[in-house]
mmCIF file of C-alpha atoms and ligand atoms in Angstrom:
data_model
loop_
_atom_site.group_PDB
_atom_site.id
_atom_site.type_symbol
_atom_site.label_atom_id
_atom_site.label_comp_id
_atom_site.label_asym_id
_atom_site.label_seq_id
_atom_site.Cartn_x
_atom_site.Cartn_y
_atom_site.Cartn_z
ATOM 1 C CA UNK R 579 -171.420 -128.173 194.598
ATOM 2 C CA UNK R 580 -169.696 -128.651 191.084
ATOM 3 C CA UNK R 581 -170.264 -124.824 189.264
ATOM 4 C CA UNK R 582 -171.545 -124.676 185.088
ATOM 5 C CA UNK R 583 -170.936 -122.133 183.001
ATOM 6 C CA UNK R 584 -172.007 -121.339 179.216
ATOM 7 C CA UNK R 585 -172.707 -118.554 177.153
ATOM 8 C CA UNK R 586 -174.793 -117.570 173.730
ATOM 9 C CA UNK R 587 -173.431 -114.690 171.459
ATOM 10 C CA UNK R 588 -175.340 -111.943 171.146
ATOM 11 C CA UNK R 589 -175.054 -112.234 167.133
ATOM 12 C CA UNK R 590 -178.781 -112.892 166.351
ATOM 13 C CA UNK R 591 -181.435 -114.610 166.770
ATOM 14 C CA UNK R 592 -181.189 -117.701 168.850
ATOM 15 C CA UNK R 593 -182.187 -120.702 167.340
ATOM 16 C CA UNK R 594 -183.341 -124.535 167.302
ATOM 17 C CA UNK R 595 -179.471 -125.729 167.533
ATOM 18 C CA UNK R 596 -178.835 -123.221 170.015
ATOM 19 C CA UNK R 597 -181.555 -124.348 171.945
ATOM 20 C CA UNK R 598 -180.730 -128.470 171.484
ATOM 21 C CA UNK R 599 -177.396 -128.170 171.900
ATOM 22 C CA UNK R 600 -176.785 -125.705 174.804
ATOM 23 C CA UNK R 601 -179.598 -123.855 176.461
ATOM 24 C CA UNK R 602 -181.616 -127.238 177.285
ATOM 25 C CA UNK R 603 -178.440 -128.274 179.031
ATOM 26 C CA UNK R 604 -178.661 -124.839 180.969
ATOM 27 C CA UNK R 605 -181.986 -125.587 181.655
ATOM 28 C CA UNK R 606 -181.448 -129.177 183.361
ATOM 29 C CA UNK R 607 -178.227 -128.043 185.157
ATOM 30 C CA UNK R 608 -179.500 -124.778 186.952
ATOM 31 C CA UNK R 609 -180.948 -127.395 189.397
ATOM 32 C CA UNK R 610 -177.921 -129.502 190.004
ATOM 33 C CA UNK R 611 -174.766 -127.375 189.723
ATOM 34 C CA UNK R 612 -174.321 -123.333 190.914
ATOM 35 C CA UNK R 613 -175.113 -122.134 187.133
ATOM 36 C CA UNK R 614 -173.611 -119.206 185.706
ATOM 37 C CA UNK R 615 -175.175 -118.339 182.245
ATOM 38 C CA UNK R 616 -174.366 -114.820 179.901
ATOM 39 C CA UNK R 617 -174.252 -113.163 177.382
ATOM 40 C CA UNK R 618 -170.891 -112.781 175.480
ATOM 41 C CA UNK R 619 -170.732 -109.514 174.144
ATOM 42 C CA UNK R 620 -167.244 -108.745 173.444
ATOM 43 C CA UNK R 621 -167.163 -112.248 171.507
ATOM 44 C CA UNK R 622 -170.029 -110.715 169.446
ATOM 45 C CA UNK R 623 -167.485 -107.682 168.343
ATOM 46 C CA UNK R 624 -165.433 -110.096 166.621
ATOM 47 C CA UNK R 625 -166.897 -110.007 163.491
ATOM 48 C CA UNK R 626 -168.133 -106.925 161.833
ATOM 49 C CA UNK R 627 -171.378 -105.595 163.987
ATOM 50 C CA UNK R 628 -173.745 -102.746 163.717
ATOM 51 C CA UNK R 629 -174.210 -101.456 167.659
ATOM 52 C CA UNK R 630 -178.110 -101.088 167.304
ATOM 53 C CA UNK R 631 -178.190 -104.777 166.384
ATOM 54 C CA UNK R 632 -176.018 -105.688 169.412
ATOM 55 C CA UNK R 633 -178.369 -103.769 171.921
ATOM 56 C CA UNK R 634 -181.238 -105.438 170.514
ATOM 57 C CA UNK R 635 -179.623 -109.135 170.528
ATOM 58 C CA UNK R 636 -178.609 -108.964 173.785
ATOM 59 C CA UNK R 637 -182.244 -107.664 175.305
ATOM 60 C CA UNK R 638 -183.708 -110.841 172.656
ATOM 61 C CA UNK R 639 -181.258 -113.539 173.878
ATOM 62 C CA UNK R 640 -181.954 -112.353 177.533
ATOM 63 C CA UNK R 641 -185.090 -112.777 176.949
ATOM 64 C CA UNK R 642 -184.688 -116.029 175.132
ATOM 65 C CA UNK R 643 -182.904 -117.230 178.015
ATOM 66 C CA UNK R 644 -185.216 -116.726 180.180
ATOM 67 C CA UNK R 645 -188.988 -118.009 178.284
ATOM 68 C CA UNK R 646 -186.883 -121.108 177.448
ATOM 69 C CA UNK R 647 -186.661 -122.037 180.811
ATOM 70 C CA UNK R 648 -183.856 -120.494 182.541
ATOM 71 C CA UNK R 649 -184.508 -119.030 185.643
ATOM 72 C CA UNK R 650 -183.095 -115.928 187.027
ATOM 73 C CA UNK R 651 -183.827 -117.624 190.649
ATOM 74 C CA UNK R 652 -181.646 -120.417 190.455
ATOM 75 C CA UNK R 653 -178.839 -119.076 187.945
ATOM 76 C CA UNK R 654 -176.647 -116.685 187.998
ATOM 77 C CA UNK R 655 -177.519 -114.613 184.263
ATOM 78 C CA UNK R 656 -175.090 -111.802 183.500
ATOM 79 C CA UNK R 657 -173.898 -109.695 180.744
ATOM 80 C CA UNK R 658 -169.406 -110.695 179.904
ATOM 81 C CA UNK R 659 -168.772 -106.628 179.370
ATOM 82 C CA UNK R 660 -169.961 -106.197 182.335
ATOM 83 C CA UNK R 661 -167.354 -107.968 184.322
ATOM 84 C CA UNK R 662 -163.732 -106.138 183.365
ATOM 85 C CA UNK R 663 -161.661 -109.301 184.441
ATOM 86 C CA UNK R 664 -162.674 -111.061 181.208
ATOM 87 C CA UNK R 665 -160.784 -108.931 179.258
ATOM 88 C CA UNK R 666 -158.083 -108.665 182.205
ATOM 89 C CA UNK R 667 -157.691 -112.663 182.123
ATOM 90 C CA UNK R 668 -157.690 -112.796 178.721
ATOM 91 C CA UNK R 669 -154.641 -110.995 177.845
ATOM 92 C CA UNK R 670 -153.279 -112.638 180.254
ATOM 93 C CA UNK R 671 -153.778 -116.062 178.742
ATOM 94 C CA UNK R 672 -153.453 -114.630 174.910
ATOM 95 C CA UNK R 673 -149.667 -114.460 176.559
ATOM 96 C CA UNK R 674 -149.798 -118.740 177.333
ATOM 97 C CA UNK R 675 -150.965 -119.506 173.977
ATOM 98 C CA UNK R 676 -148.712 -120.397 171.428
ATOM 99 C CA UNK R 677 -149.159 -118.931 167.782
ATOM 100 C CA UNK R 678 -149.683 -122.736 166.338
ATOM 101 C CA UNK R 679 -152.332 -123.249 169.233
ATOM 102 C CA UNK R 680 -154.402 -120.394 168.354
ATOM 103 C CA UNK R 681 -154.210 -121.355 164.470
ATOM 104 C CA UNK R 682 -155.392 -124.557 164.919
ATOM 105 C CA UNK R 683 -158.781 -123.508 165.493
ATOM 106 C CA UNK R 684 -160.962 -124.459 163.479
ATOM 107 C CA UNK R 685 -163.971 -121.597 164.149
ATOM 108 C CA UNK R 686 -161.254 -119.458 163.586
ATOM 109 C CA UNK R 687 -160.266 -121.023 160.323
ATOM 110 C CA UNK R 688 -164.062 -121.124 159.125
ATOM 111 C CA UNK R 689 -165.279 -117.743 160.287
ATOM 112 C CA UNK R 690 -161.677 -116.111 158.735
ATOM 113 C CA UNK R 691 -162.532 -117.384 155.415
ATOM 114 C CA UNK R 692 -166.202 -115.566 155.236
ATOM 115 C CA UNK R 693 -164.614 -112.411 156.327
ATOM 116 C CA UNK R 694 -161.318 -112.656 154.279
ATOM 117 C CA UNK R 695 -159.005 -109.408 154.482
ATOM 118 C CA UNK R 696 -161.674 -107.967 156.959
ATOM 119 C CA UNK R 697 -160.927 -110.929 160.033
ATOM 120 C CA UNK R 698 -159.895 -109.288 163.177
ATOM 121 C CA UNK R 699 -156.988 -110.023 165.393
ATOM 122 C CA UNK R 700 -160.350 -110.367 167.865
ATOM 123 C CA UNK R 701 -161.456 -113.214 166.001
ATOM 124 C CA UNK R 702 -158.048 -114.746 166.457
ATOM 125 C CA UNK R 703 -157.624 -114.239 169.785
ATOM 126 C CA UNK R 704 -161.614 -115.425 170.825
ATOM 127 C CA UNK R 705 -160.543 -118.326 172.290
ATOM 128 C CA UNK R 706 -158.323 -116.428 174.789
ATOM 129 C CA UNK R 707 -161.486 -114.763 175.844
ATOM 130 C CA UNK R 708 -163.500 -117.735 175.914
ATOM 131 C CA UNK R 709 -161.086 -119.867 178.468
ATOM 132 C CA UNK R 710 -160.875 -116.481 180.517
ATOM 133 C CA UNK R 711 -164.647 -116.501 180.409
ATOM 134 C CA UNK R 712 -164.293 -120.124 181.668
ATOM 135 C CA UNK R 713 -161.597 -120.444 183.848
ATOM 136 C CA UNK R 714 -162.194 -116.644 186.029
ATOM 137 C CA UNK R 715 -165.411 -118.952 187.952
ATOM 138 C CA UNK R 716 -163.986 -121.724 188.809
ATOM 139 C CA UNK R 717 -166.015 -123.773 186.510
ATOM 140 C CA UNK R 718 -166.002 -127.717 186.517
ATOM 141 C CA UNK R 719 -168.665 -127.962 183.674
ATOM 142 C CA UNK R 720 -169.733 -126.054 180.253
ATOM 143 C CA UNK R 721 -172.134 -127.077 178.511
ATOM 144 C CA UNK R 722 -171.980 -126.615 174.511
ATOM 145 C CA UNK R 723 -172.472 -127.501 171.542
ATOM 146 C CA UNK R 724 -170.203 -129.935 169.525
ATOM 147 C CA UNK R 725 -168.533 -126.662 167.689
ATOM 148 C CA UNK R 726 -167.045 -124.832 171.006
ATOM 149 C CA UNK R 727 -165.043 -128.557 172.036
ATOM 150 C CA UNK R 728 -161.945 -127.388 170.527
ATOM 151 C CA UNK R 729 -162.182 -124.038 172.615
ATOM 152 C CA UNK R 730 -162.961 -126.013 175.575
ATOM 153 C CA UNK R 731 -160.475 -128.259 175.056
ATOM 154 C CA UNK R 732 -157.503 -125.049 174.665
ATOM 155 C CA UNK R 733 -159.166 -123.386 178.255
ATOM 156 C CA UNK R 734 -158.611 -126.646 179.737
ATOM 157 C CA UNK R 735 -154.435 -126.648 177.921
ATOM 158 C CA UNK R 736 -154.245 -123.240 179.927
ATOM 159 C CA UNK R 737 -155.388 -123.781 183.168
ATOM 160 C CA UNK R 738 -153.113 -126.807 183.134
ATOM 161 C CA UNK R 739 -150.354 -124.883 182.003
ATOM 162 C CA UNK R 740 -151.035 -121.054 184.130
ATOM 163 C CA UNK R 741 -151.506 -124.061 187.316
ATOM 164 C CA UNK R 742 -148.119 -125.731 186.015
ATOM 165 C CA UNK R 743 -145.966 -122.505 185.622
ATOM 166 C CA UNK R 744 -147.170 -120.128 188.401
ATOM 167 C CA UNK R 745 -148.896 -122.522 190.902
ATOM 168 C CA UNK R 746 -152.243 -124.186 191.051
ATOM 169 C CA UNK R 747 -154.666 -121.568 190.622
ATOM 170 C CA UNK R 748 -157.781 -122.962 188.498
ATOM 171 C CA UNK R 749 -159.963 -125.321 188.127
ATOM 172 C CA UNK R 750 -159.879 -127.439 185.108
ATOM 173 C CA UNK R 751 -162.796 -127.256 182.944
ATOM 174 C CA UNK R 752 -165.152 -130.575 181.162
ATOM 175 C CA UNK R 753 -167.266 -129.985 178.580
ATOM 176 C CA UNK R 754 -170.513 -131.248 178.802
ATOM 177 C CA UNK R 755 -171.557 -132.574 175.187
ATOM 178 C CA UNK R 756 -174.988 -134.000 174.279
ATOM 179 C CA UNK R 757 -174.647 -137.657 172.065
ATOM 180 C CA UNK R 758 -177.141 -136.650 170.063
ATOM 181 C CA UNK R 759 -178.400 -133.070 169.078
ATOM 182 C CA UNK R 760 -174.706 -131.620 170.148
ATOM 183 C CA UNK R 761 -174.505 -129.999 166.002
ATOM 184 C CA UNK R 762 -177.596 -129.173 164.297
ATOM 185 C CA UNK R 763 -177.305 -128.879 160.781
ATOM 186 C CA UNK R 764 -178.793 -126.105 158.601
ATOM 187 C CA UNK R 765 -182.016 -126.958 156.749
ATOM 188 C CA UNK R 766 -180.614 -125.257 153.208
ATOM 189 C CA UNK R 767 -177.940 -127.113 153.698
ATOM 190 C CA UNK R 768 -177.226 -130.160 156.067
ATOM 191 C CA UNK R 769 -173.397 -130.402 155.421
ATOM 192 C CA UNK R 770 -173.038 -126.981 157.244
ATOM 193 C CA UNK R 771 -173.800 -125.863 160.613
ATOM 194 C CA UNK R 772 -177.461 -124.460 162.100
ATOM 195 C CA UNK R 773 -175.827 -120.865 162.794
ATOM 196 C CA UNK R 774 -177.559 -117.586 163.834
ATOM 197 C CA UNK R 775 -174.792 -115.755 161.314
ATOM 198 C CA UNK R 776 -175.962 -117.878 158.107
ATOM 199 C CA UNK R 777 -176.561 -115.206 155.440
ATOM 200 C CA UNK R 778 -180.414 -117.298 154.781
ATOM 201 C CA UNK R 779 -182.624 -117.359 157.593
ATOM 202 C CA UNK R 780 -184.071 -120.666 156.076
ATOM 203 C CA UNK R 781 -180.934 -122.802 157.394
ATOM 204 C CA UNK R 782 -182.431 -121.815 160.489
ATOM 205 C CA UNK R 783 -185.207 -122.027 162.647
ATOM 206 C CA UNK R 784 -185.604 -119.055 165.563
ATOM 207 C CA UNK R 785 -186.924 -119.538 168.751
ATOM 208 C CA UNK R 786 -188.876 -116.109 167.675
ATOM 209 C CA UNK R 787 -190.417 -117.635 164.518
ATOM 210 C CA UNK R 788 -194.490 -117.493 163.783
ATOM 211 C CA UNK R 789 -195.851 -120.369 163.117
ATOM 212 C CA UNK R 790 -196.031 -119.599 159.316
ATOM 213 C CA UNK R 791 -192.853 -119.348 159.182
ATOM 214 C CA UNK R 792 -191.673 -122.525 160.955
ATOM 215 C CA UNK R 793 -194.241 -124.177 158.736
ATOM 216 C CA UNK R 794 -192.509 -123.037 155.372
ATOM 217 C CA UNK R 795 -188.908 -123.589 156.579
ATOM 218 C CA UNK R 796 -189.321 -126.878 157.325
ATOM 219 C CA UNK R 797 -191.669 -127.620 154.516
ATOM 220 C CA UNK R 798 -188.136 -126.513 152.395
ATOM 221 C CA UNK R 799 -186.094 -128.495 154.297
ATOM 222 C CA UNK R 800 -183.347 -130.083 152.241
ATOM 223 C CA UNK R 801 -183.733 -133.968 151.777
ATOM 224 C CA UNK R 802 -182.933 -136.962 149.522
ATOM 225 C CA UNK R 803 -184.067 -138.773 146.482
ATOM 226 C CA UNK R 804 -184.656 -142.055 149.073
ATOM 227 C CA UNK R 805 -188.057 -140.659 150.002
ATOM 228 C CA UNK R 806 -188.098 -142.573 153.217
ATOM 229 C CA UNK R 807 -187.600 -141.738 156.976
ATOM 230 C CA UNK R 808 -184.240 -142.790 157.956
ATOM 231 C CA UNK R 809 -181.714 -142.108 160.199
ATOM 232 C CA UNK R 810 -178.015 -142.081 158.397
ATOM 233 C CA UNK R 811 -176.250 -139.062 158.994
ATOM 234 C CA UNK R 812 -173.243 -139.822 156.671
ATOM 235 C CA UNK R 813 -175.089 -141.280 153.811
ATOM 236 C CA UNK R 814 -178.680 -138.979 154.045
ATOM 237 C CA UNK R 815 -177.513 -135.711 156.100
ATOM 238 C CA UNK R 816 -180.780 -133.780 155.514
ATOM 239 C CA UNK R 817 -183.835 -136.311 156.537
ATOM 240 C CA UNK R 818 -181.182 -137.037 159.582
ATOM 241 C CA UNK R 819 -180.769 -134.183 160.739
ATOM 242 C CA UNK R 820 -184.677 -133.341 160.645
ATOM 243 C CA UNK R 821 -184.855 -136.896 162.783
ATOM 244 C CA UNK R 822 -182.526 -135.617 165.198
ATOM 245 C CA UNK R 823 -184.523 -132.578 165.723
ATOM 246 C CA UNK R 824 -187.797 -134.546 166.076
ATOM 247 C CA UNK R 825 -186.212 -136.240 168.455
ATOM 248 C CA UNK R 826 -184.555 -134.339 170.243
ATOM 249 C CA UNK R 827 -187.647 -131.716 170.916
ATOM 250 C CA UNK R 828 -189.932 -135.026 171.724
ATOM 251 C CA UNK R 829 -187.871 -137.461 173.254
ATOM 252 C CA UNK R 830 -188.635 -140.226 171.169
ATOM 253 C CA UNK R 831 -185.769 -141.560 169.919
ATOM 254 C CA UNK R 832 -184.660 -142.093 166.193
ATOM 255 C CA UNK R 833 -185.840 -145.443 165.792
ATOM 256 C CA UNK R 834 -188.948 -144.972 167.331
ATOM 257 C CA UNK R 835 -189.627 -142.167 164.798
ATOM 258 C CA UNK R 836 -188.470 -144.186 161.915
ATOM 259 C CA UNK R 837 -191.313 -146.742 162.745
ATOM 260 C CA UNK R 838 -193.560 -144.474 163.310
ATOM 261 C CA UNK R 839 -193.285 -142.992 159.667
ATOM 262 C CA UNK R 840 -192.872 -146.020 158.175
ATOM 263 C CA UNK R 841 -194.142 -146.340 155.026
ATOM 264 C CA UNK R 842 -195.108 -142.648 154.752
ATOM 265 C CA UNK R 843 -193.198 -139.945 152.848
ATOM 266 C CA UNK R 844 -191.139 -136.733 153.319
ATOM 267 C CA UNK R 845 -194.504 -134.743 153.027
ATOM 268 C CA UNK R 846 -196.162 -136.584 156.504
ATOM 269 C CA UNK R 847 -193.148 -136.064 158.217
ATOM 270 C CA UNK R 848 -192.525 -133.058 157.862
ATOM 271 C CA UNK R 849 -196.147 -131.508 158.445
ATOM 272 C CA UNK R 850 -196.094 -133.282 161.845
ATOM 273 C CA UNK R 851 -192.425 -132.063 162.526
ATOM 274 C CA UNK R 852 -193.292 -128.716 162.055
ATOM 275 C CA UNK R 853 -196.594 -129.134 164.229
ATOM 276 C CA UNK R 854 -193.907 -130.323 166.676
ATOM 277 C CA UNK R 855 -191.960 -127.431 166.425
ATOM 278 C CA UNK R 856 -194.595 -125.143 166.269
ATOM 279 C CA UNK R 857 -196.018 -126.227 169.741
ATOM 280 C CA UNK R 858 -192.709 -125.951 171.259
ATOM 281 C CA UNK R 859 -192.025 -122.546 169.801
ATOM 282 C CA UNK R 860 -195.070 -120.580 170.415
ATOM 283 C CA UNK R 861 -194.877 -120.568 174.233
ATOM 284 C CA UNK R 862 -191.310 -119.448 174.614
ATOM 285 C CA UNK R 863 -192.099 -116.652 171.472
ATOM 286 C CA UNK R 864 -195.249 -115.483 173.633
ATOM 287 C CA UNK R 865 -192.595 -115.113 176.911
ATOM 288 C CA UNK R 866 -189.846 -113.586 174.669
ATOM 289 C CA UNK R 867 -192.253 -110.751 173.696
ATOM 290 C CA UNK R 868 -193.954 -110.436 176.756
ATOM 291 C CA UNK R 869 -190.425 -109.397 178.189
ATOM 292 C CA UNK R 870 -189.312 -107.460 175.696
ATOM 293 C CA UNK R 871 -192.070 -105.248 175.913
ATOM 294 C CA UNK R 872 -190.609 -104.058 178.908
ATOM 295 C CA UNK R 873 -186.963 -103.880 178.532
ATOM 296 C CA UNK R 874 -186.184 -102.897 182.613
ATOM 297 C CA UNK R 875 -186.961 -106.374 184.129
ATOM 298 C CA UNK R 876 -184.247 -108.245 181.762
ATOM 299 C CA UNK R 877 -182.363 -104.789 182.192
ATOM 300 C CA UNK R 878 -181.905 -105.738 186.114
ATOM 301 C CA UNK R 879 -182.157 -109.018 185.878
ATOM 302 C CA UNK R 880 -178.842 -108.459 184.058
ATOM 303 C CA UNK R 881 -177.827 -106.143 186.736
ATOM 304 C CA UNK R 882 -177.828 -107.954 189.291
ATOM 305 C CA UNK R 883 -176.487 -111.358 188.087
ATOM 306 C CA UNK R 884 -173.351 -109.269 186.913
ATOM 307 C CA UNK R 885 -172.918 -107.766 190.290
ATOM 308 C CA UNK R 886 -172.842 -111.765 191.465
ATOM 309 C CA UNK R 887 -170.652 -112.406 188.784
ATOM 310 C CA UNK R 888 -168.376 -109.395 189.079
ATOM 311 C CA UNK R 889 -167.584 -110.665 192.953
ATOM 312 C CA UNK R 890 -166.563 -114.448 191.822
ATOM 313 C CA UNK R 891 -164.561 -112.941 189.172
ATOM 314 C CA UNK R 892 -162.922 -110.471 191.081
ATOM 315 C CA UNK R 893 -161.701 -112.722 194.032
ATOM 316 C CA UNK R 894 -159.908 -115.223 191.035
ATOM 317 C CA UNK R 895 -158.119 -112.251 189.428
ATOM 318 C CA UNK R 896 -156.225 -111.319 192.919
ATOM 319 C CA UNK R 897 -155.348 -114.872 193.165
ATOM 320 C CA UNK R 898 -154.227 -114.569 189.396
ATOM 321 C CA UNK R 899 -152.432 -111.744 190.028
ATOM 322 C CA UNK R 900 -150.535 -112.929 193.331
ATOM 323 C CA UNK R 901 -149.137 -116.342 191.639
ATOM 324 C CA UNK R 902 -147.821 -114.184 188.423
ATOM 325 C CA UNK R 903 -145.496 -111.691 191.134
ATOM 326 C CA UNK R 904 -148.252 -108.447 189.632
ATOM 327 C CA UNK R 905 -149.501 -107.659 193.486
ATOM 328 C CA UNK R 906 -147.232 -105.694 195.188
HETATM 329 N N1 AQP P 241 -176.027 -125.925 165.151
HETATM 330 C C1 AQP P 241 -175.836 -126.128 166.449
HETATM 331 N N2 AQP P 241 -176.188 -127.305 167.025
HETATM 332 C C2 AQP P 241 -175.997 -127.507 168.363
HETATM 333 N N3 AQP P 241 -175.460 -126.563 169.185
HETATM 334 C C3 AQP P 241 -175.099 -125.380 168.648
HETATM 335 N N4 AQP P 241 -174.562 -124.266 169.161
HETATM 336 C C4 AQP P 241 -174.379 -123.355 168.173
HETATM 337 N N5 AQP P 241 -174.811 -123.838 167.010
HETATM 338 C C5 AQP P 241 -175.269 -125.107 167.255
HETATM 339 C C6 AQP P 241 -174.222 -124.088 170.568
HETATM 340 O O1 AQP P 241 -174.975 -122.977 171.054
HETATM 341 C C7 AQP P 241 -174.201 -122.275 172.038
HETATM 342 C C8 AQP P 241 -174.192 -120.817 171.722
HETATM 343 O O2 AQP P 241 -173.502 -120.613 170.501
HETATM 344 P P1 AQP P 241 -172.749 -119.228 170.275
HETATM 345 O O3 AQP P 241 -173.725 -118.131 170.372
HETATM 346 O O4 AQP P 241 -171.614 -119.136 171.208
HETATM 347 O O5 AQP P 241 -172.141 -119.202 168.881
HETATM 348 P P2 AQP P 241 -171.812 -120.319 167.830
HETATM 349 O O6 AQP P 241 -171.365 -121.564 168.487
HETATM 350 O O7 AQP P 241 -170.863 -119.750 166.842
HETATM 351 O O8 AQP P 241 -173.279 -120.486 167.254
HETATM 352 P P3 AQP P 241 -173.939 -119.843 166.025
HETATM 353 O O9 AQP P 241 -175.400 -119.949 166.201
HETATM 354 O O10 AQP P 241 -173.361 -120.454 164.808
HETATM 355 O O11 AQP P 241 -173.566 -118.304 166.097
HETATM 356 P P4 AQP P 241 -172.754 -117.405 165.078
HETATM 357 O O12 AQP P 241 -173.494 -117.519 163.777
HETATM 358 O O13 AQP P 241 -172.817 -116.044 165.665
HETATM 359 O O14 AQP P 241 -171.368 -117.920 165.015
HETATM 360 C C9 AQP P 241 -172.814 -122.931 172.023
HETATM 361 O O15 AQP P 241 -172.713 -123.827 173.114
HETATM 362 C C10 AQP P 241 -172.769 -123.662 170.729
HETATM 363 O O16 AQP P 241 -171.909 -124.771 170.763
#
């Protein structure tokens, strides 16, 4: 059976893109593959972070995982700093990389401009971490979002390369990348990414947001001067976008929508988007606080899926070790 593999940082709240992009892949692949899905702590530390926020992100994105539909039963859900031979592997392939390789990412670039003198050497190395995350289970398939391809893309240089210089020792990755919905642009701004870091909480919509809420963000949704429903995400970016999520969350597709609304406004669509959204949401927020109420079943559920994880891990790094001459 072909094994899939993701993660979500614990950095915030998750959100719509998340959701679209990644976890509804989890969701539909925990019944065909052996799923492995976590939460990435140590790739959360790469920016600056307050540790009460962490503790509560990771018990929220458990939890998110979980009401959205993935299930503890059929995949394996664990917590990365948990499981010591991330780190191990990844300093292991930090020393495969080449300098040029490492600055040609472009999360790297992005994320090193917000923080300026304050990047770490963390956030330059994060793509070490993330093929070690990868490559430790054997994985065939992650599924992402559009933004993590280039990191996908550099675990899948490495194993070629570790398999090349020291003997064929790991499986080489595919990313799994939706056509449509695969980068979700922020509602302030539809030129920039949805992102659970975005200093406004209007460029995004949570999967924790009241109704209210959902209702006023979209309502504020950034548009055109056009005023009709279209579908051009070049030319008309912000009505696009709020297509692809309307799609995406009914599974009508783009056209279908466009017809639907034709001849009706901005205003129409976006009262019965946000109904949309609001009827998706308000389940999964009722089963997000339901288990956070009780932090010990997410708490084991945790537990126990890093146990799982910690034995897959744990058999790759001897192999690792053995083909770089490190066993004695
Ligand atoms: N806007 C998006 N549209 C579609 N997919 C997205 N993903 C992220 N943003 C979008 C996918 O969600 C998964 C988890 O993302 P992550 O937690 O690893 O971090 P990220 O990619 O950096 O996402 P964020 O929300 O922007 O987080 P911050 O603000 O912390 O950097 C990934 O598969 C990602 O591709």
């Amino acid at each position: 059976m072909q094994r899939s593999l993701s993660a979500i940082q614990p950095t915030g709240v998750v959100h719509i893109g998340n959701y679209i992009g990644a976890i509804s892949q989890f969701v539909k692949l925990q019944d065909e593959t052996e799923a492995f899905y976590f939460l990435v702590d140590y790739h959360a530390m790469t920016v600056p972070f307050d540790p009460k926020e962490l503790n509560k992100n990771l018990l929220q994105v458990a939890a998110t995982y979980l009401a959205a539909g993935v299930d503890p039963t059929k995949a394996t859900i664990f917590q990365q700093s948990q499981v010591s031979e991330h780190t191990e592997l990844a300093w292991i392939l930090a020393c495969l990389t080449k300098m040029g390789e490492a600055e040609r990412m472009t999360q790297f670039k992005d994320k090193a401009s917000k923080h300026a003198e304050r990047a770490s050497v963390g956030l330059f190395t994060y793509p070490m971490l993330m093929a070690a995350d990868i490559l430790l289970y054997d994985t065939n398939i992650v599924p992402i979002g559009d933004d993590q391809k280039q990191h996908v893309e550099l675990a899948r240089d490495l194993a070629e390369r570790f398999n090349k210089m020291y003997g064929e020792t790991f499986v080489v990755p595919q990313p799994m990348i939706k056509k449509t919905g695969a980068r979700i642009m922020a509602l302030d701004d539809p030129m920039k990414k949805m992102s659970k870091s975005s200093v406004s909480p209007k460029g995004y919509i949570a999967l924790s947001d009241d109704d209210k809420t959902i209702a006023k963000k979209i309502r504020s949704a950034q548009t055109d001067s056009v005023g009709t429903v279209g579908y051009d995400p070049n030319h008309r970016p912000g009505i696009s976008n709020l297509v692809t999520i309307c799609s995406e969350i009914t599974g009508s597709s783009p056209a279908q929508i466009i017809k639907e609304f034709e001849g009706k406004g901005y205003k129409e669509f976006k009262e019965v988007l946000a109904q949309v959204l609001i009827e998706f949401i308000a389940p999964i927020r009722t089963h997000q606080a339901e288990l956070l109420a009780d932090k010990g079943e997410l708490v084991s559920i945790l537990n126990n899926g890093s146990a799982r994880a910690r034995e897959v891990a744990e058999k790759k790094m001897k192999q690792v070790r053995s083909a770089l001459g490190i066993k004695l």
